Short mmCIF file of C-alpha atoms in Angstrom, two decimals:
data_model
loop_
_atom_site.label_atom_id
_atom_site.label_comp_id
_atom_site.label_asym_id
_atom_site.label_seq_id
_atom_site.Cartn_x
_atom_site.Cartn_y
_atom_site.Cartn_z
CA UNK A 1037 -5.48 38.72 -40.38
CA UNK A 1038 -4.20 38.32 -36.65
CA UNK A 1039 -7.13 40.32 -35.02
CA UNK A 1040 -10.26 38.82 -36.05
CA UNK A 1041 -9.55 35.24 -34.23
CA UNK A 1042 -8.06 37.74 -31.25
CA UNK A 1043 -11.39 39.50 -30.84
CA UNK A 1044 -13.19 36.70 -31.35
CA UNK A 1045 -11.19 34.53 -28.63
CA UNK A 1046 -11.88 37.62 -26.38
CA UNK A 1047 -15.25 37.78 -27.55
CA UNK A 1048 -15.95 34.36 -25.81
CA UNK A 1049 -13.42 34.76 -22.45
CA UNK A 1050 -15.59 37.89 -21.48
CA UNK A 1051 -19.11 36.37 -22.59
CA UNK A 1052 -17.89 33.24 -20.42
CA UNK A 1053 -17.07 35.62 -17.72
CA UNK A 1054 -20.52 36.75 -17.79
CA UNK A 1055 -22.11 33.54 -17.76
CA UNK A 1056 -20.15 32.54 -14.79
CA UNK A 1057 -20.65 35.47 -12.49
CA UNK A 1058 -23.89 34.62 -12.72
CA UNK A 1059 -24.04 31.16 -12.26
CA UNK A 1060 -21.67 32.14 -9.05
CA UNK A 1061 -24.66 34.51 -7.80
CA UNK A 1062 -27.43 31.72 -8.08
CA UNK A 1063 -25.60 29.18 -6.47
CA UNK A 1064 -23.42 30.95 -3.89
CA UNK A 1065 -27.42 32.50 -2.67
CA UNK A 1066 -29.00 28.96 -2.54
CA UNK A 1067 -26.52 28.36 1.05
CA UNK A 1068 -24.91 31.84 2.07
CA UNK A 1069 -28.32 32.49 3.66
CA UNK A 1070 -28.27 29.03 5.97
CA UNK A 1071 -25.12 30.64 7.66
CA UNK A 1072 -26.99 33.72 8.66
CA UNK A 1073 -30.13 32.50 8.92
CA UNK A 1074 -29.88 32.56 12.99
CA UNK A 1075 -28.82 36.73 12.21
CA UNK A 1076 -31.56 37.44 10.49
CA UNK A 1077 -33.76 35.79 12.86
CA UNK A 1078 -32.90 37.90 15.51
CA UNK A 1079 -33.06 41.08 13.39
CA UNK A 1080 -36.76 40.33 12.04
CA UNK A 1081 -37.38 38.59 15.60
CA UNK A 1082 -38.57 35.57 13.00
CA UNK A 1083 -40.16 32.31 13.66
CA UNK A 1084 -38.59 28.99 13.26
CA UNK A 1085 -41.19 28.28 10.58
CA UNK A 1086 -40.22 31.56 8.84
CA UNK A 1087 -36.43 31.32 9.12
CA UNK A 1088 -37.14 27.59 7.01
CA UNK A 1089 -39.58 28.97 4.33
CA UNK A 1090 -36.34 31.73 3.94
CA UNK A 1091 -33.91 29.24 3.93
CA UNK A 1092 -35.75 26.92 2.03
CA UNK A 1093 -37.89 28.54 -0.36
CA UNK A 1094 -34.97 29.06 -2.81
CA UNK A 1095 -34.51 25.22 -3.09
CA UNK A 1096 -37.90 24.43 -3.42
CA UNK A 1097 -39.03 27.50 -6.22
CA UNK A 1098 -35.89 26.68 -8.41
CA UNK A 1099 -35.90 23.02 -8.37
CA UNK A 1100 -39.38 23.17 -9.68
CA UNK A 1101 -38.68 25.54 -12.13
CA UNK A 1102 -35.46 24.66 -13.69
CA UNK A 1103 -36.80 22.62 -16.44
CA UNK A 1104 -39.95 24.87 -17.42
CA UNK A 1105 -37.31 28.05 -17.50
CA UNK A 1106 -34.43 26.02 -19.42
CA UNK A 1107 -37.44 25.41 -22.27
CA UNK A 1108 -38.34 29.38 -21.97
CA UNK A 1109 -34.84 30.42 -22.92
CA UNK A 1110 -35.70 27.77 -26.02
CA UNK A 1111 -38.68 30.07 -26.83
CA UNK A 1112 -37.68 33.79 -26.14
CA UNK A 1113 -33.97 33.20 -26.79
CA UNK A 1114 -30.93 32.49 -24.30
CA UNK A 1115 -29.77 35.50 -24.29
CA UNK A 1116 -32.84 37.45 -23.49
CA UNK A 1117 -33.80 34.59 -21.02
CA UNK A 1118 -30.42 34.75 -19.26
CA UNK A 1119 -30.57 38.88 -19.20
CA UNK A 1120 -34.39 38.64 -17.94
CA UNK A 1121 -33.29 36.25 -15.06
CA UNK A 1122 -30.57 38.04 -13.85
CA UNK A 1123 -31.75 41.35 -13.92
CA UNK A 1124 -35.00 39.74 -11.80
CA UNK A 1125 -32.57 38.26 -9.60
CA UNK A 1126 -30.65 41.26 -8.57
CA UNK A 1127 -33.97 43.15 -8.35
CA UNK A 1128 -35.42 40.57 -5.85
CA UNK A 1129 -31.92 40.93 -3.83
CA UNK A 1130 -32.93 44.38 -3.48
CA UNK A 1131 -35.68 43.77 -1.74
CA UNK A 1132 -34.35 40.91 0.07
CA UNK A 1133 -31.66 43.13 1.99
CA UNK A 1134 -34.47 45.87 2.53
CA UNK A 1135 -37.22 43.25 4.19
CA UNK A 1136 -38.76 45.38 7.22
CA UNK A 1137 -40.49 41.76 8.16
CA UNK A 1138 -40.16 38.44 7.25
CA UNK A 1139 -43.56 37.69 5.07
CA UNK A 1140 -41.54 40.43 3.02
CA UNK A 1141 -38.16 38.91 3.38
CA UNK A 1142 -40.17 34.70 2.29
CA UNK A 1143 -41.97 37.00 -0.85
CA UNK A 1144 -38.78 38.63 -2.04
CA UNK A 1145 -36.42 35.38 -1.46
CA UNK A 1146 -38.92 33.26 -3.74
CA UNK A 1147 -39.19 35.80 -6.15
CA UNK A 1148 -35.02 35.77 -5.96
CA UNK A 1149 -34.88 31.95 -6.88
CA UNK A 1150 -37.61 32.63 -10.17
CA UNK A 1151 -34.33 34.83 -11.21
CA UNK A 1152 -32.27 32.07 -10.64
CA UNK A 1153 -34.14 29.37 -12.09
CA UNK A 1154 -34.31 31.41 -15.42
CA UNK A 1155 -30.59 32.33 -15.60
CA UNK A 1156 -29.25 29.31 -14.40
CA UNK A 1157 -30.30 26.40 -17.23
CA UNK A 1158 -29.32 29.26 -19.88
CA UNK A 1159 -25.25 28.73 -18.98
CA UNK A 1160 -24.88 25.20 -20.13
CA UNK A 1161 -27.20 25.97 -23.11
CA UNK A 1162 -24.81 28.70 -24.26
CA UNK A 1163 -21.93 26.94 -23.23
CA UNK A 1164 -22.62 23.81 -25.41
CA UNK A 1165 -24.00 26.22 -28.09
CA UNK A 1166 -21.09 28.58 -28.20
CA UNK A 1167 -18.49 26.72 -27.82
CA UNK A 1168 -17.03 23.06 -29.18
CA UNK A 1169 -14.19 20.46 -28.33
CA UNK A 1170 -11.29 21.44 -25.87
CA UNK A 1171 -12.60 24.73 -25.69
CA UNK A 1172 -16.19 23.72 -24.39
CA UNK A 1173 -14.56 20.87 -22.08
CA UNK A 1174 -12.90 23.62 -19.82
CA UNK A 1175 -15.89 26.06 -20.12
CA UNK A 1176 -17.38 23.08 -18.93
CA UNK A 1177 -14.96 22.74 -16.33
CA UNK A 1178 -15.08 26.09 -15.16
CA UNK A 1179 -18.96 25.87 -14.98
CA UNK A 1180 -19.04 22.50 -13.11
CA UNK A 1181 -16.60 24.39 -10.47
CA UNK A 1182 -18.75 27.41 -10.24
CA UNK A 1183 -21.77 25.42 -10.25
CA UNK A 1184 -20.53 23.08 -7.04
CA UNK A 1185 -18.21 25.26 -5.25
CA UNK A 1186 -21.59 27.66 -4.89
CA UNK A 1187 -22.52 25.77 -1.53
CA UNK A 1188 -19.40 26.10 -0.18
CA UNK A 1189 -18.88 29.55 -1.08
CA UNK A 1190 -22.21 30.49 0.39
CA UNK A 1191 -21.30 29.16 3.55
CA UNK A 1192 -17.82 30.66 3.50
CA UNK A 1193 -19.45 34.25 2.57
CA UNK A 1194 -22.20 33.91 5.00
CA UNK A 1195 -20.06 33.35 7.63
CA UNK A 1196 -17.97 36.14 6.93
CA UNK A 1197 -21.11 38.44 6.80
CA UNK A 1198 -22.65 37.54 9.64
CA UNK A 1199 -19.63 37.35 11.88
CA UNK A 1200 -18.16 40.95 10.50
CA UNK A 1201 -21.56 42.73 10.53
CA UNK A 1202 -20.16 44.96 7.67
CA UNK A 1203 -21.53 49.16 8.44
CA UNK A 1204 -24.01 48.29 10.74
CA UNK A 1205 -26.41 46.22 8.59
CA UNK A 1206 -25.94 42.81 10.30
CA UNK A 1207 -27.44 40.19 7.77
CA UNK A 1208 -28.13 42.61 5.04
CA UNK A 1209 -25.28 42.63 3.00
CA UNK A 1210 -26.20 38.93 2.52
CA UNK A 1211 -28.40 39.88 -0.21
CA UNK A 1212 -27.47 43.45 -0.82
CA UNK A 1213 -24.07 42.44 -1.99
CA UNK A 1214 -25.67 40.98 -5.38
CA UNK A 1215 -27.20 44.50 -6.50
CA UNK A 1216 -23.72 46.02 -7.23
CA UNK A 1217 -22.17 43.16 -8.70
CA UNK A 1218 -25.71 42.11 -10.85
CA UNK A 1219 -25.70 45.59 -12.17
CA UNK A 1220 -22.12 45.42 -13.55
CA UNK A 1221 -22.74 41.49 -14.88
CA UNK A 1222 -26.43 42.87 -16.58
CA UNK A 1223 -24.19 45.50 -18.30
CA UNK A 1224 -21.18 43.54 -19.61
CA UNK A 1225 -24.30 40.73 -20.53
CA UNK A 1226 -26.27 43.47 -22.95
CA UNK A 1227 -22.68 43.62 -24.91
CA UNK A 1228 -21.49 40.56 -24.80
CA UNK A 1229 -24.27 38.13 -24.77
CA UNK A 1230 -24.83 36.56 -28.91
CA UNK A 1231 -28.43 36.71 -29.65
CA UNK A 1232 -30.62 33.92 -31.40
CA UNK A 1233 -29.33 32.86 -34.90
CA UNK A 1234 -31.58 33.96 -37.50
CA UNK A 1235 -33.79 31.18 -39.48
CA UNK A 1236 -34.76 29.23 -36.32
CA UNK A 1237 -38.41 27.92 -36.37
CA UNK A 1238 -40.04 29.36 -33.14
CA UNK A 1239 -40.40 27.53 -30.27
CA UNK A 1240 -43.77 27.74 -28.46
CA UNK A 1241 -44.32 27.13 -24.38
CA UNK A 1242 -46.56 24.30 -24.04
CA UNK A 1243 -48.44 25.48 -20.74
CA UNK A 1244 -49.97 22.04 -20.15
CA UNK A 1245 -46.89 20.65 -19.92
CA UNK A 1246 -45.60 23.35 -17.78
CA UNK A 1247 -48.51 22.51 -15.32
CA UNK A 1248 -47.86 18.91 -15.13
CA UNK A 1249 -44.50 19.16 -14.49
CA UNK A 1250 -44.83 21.83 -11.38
CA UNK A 1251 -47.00 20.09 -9.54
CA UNK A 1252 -45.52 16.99 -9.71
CA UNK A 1253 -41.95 18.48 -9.02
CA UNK A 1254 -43.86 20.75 -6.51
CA UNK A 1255 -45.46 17.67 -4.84
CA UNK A 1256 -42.48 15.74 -4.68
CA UNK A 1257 -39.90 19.06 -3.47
CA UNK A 1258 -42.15 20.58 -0.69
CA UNK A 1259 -42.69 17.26 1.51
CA UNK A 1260 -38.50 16.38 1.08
CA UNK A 1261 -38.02 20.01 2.49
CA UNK A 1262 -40.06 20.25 4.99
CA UNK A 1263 -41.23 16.60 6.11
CA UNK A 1264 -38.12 15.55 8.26
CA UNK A 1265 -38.70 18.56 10.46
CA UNK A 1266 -42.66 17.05 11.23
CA UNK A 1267 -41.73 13.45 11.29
CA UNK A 1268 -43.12 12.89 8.57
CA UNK A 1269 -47.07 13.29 8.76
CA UNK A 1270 -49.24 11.30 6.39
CA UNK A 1271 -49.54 14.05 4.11
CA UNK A 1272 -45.65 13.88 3.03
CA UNK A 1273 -46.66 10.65 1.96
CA UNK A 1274 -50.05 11.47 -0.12
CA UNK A 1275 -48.04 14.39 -2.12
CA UNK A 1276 -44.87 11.68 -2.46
CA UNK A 1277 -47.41 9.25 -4.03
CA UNK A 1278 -49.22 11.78 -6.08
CA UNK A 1279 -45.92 13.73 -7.08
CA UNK A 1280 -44.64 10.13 -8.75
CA UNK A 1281 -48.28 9.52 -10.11
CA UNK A 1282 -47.89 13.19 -11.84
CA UNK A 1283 -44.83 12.88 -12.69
CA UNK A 1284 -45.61 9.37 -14.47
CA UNK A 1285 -48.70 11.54 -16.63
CA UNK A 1286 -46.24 14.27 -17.71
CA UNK A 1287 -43.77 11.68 -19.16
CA UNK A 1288 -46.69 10.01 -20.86
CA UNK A 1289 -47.79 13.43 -21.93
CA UNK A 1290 -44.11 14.84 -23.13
CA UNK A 1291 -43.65 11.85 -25.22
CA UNK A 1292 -46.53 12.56 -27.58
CA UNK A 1293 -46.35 16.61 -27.31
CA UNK A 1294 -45.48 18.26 -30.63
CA UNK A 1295 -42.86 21.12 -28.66
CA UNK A 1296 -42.92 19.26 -25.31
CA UNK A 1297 -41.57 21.29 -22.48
CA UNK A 1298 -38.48 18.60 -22.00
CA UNK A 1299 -37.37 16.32 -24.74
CA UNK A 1300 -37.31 12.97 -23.40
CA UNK A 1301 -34.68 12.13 -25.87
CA UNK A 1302 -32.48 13.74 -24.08
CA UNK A 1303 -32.68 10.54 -21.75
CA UNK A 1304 -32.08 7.77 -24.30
CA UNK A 1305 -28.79 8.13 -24.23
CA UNK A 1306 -27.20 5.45 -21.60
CA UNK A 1307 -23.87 7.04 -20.77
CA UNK A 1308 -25.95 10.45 -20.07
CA UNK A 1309 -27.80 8.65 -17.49
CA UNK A 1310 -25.23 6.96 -15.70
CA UNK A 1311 -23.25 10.16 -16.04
CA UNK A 1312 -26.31 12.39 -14.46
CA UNK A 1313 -27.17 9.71 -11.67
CA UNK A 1314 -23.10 9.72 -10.78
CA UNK A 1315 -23.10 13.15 -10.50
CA UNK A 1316 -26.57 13.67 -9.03
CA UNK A 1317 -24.96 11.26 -5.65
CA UNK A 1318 -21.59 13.15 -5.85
CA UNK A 1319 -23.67 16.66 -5.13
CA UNK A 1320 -25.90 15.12 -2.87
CA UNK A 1321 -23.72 13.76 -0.54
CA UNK A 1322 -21.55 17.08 -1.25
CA UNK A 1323 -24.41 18.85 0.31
CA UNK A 1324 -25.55 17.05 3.37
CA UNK A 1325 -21.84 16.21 4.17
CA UNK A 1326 -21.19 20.02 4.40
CA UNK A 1327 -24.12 20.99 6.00
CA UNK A 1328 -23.49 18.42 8.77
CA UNK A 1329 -20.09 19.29 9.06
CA UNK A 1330 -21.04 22.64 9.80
CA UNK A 1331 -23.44 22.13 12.44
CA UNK A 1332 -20.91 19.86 14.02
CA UNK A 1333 -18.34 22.47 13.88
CA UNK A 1334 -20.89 24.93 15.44
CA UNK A 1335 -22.89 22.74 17.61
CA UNK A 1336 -20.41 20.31 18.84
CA UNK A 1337 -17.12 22.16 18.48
CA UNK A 1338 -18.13 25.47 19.16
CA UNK A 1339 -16.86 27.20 16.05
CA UNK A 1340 -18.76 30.59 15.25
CA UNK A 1341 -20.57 30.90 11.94
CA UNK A 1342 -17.42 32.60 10.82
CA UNK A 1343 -14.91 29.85 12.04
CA UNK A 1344 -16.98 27.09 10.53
CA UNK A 1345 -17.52 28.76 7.20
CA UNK A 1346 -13.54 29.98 6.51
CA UNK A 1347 -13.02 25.72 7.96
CA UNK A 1348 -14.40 25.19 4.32
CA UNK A 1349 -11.59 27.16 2.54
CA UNK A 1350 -9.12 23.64 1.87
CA UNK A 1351 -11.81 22.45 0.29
CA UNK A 1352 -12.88 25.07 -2.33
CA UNK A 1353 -8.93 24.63 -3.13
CA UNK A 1354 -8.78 21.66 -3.46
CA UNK A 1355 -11.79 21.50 -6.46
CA UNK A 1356 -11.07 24.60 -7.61
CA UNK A 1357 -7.14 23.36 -8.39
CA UNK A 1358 -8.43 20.30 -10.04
CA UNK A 1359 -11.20 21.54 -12.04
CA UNK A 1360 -8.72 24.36 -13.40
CA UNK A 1361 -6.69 21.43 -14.38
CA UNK A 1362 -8.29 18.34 -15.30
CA UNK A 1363 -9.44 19.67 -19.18
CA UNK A 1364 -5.19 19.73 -19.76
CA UNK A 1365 -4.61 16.37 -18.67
CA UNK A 1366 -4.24 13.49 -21.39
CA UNK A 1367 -7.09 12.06 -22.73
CA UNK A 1368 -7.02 8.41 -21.09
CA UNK A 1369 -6.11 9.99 -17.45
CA UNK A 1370 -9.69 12.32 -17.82
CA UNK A 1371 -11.21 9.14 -18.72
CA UNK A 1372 -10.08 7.68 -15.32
CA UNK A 1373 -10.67 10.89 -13.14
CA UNK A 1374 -14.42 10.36 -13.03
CA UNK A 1375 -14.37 6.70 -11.57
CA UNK A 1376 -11.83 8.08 -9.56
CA UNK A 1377 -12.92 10.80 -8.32
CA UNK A 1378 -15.51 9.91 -6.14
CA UNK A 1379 -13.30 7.21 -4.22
CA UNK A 1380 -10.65 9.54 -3.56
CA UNK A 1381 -13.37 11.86 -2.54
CA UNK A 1382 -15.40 9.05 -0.05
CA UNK A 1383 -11.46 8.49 1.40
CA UNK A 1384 -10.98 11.82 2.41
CA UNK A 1385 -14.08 12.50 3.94
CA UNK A 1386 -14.18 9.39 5.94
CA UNK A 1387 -10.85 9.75 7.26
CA UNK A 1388 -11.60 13.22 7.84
CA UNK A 1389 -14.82 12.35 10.05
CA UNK A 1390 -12.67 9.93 12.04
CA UNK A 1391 -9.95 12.45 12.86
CA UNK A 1392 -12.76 15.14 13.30
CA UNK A 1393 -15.47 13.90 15.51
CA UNK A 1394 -14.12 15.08 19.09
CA UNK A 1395 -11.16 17.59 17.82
CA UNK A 1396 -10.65 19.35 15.10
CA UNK A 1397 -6.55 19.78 13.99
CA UNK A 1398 -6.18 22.16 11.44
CA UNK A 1399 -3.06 20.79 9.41
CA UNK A 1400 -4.36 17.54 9.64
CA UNK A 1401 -8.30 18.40 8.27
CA UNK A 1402 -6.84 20.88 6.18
CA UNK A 1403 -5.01 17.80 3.89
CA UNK A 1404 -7.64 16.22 4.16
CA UNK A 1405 -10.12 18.42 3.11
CA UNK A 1406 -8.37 19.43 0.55
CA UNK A 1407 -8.48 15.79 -0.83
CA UNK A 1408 -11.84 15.29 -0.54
CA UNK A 1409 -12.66 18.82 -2.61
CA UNK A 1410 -10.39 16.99 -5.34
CA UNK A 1411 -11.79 13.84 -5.46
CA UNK A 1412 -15.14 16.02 -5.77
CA UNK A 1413 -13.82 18.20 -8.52
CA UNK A 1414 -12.49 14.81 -10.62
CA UNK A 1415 -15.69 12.81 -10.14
CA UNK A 1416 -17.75 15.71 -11.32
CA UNK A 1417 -16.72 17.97 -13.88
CA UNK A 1418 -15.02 15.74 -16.60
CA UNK A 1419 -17.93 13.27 -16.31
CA UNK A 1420 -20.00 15.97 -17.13
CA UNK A 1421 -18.09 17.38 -20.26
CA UNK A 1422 -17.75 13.85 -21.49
CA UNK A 1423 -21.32 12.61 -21.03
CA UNK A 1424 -22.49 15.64 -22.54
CA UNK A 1425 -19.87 16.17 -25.39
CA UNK A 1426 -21.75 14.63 -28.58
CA UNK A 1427 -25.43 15.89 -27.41
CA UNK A 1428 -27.03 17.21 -30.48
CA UNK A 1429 -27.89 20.97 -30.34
CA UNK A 1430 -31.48 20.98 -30.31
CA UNK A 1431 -31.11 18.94 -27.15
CA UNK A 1432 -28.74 21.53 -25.52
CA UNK A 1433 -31.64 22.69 -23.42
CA UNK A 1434 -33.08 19.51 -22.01
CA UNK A 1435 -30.06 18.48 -20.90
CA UNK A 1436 -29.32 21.59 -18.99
CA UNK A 1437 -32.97 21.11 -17.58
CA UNK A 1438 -31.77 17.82 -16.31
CA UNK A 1439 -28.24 19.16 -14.95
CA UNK A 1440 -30.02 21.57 -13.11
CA UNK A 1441 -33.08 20.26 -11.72
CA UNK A 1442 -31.15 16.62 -11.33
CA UNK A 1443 -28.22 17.71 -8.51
CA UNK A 1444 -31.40 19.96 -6.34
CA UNK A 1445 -33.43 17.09 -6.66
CA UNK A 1446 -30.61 15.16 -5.10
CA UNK A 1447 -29.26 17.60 -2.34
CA UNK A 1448 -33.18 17.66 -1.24
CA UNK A 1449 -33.28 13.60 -1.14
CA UNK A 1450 -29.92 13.46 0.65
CA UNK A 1451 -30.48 16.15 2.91
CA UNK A 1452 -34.13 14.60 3.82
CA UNK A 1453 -32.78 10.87 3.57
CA UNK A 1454 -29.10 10.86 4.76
CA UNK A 1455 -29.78 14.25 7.11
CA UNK A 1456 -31.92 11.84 9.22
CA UNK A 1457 -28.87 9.33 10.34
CA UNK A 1458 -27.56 12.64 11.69
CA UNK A 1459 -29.97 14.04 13.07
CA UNK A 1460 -31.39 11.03 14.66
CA UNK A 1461 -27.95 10.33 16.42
CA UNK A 1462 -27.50 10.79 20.29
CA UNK A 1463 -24.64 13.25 19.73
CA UNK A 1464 -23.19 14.95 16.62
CA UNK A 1465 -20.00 12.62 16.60
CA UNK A 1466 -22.01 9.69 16.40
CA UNK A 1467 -24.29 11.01 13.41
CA UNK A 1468 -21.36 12.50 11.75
CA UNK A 1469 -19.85 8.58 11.41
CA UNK A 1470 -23.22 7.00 10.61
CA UNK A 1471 -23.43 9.61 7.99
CA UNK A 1472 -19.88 9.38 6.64
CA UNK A 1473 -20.59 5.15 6.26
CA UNK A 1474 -23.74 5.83 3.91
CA UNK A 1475 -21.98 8.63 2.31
CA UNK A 1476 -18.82 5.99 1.28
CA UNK A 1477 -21.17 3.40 0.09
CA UNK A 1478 -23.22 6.21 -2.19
CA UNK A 1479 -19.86 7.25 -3.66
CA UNK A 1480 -18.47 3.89 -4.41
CA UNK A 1481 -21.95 3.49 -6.34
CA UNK A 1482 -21.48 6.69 -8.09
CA UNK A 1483 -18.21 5.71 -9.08
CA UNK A 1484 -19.32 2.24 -10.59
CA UNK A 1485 -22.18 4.57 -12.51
CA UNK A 1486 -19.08 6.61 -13.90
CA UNK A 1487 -17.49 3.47 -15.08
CA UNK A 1488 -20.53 2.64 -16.69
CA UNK A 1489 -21.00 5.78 -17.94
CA UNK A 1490 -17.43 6.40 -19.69
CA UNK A 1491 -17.69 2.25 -21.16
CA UNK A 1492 -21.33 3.41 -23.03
CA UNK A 1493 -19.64 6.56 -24.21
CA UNK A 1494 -16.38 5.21 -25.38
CA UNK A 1495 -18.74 2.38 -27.50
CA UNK A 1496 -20.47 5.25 -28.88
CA UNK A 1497 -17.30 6.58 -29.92
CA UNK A 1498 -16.03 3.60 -31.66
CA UNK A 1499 -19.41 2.80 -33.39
CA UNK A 1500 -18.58 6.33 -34.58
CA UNK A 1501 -15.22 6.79 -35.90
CA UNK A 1502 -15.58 10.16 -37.11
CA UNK A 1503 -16.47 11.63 -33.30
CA UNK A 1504 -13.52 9.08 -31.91
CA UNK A 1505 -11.02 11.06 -34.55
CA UNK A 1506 -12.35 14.35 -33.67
CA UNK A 1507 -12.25 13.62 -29.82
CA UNK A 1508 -8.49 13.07 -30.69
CA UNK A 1509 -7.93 16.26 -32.85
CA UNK A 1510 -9.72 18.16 -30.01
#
């Protein structure tokens, strides 16, 4: 009588485990390559055009994809979508790590983000399918972690590829690394992965939809990418401007479609979209803040590629210890963590910048980045279990559409938008501190949306008793 629940409670650890690893690959390859990228220009003798369409490519190809692959895994299944993706992934690494040129290495990177962008909205969906109450809120957990801590373990593993040039094959491993470890993932998936429940109405791919909604997300990604390194020319602007005008007729269009390609209900819901726009500013200024960091470590401090990407490891602590943790904690203190979360987070990193600018001390940045990875962990991940806690089923997918495409969507805007006090700075010191001022006020905004956020969702819950008891049972 014992064994059943056992296997079962196995069952889901290793089908979690599965889900994760590859969550881990997609978003640990949207940064490790930025660490390397000046290796792999040398080795392919690359442009600086080239070395951006490598670096950014990925960005661009999943962020407009996300949503159109989340409602694909609706239509062939999340398992089968999640197995396709993967196994296209580690394919396309393949032939990333064996580029002879780099036309070959741009081709085989974009086709490396398609992977991603179809494995990566099928996590949450299985998550919130598969599992329910405490359970789900640390899968949750332990997704949100994976899902953040990507960057920063791409920059940590980059450095440590490029700096050790492991048997020879200088920036190869970057991408060659993923065949091994998608191969064992892709097995363990094929036996552990639940197929579609039986009885389901089929789903079709509306492919009018699907065209709306990539060019307007591909007219309003490719100018944030690559404007700020042209000054923005007038035709940033044009695609801006027709990108919003698109993106206007595909709402209009979704919200008469019989099986639209996103369900706009998805965004009625009030304390889902002050939850997403909290989060979406917590991982945008989580990006540009450790992309700037790191070219002031390199450029300004002198650190090697390896040096600045191990200078990360506090902070991966730091969120990894709290988003281990926070799903334990009593109800009315993970209430609190999200609002905050993000102040704790905007202390550390300003204090951080001050200390930081013109010397780096290692006991005192390590404290303090260990802080700030915290505060990141407790603004993030239990806002996002608790926004997303009583979304109905059939919505499972749209919502991981908009969890996904949301935070790129924001890391492109911050790194275009905030990236530019940097970068327009005299020195690096002086654009770090201009950067870590707008950073502080975006955080104390994101922490207001949290409040707002957890006061909608705790009125939902007491116009609902029955969800309030079971939030309590749970």
């Amino acid at each position: 009588m014992v064994i059943r629940p056992l296997r079962t409670a196995a069952r889901r650890r290793s089908m979690l485990a599965v889900l994760l690893a590859g969550q881990a690959m997609a978003s640990i390859d949207a940064s490790i390559v930025s660490v390397a990228a000046q290796t792999i220009r040398h080795g392919l003798q690359a442009t600086d055009a080239e070395i951006q369409l490598v670096v950014s490519g990925y960005l661009l190809t999943t962020g407009v994809l996300f949503v159109t692959c989340a409602r694909i895994g609706e239509v062939i299944g999340h398992r089968r979508a999640f197995l396709t993706g993967l196994g296209w992934f580690t394919a396309a690494s393949l032939l990333c790590g064996i580029s002879v040129n780099p036309a070959m290495l741009i081709v085989s990177r974009i086709a490396q983000a398609v992977g991603a962008a179809l494995l990566t909205p099928q996590v949450f969906s299985l998550i919130h399918l598969q599992w329910a109450g405490a359970q789900r809120r640390r899968a949750i957990g332990l997704y949100s972690m994976v899902l953040a801590l990507g960057v920063a373990l791409g920059q940590i593993c980059g450095g440590l590829v490029a700096g050790s040039d492991l048997l020879g094959l200088s920036w190869r491993p970057v991408f060659l690394i993923n065949v091994p470890i998608g191969v064992v993932v892709l097995a363990f998936g094929l036996r552990r992965l639940p197929g579609s429940p039986g009885g389901v109405e089929p789903k079709r791919l509306d492919l009018a939809g699907v065209g709306l909604l990539t060019a307007a997300m591909t007219a309003i990604t490719l100018p944030l990418i690559f404007g700020g390194s042209q000054s923005w020319p007038t035709w940033t602007w044009l695609m801006l401007a027709s990108g919003g005008l698109l993106l206007g007729i595909f709402g209009r269009y979704e919200a008469r479609a019989r099986q639209p390609v996103l369900d706009l209900a998805a965004l009625k819901r009030r304390d889902l979209q002050f939850g997403l726009v909290a989060c979406c500013i917590v991982m945008g200024c989580y990006t540009v803040f450790l992309l700037t960091l790191t070219l002031h470590l390199q450029s300004y401090l002198g650190y090697t590629p390896l040096q600045a990407g191990l200078a990360f490891i506090p902070y991966t602590i730091g969120f990894g210890v709290v988003s281990l943790s926070w799903s334990a904690c009593p109800r009315r203190v993970r209430g609190a963590l999200p609002i905050a979360g993000p102040l704790v987070y905007a202390t550390g990193m300003f204090v951080l910048v001050l200390v930081s600018r013109e010397e780096w001390n290692p006991l005192g940045c390590t404290a303090l980045l260990l802080t700030a990875g915290a505060g990141h962990a407790a603004g993030y991940s239990p806002l996002i279990a608790q926004v997303t806690s009583r979304v109905e089923p059939e919505l499972a997918s749209a919502v991981s559409a908009l969890n996904s495409t949301g935070p790129v969507l924001a890391e492109v805007v911050a790194v275009a938008g905030l990236g530019s006090l940097y970068f327009a700075a005299p020195t690096s010191a002086d654009g770090l501190l201009r950067l870590a001022v707008a950073i502080t006020a975006l955080l104390v905004v994101a922490a207001v949306c949290a409040t707002l956020a957890i006061l909608v969702h705790t009125r939902r819950d007491t116009r609902h008793p029955s969800w309030a008891m079971s939030t309590k049972r749970e």
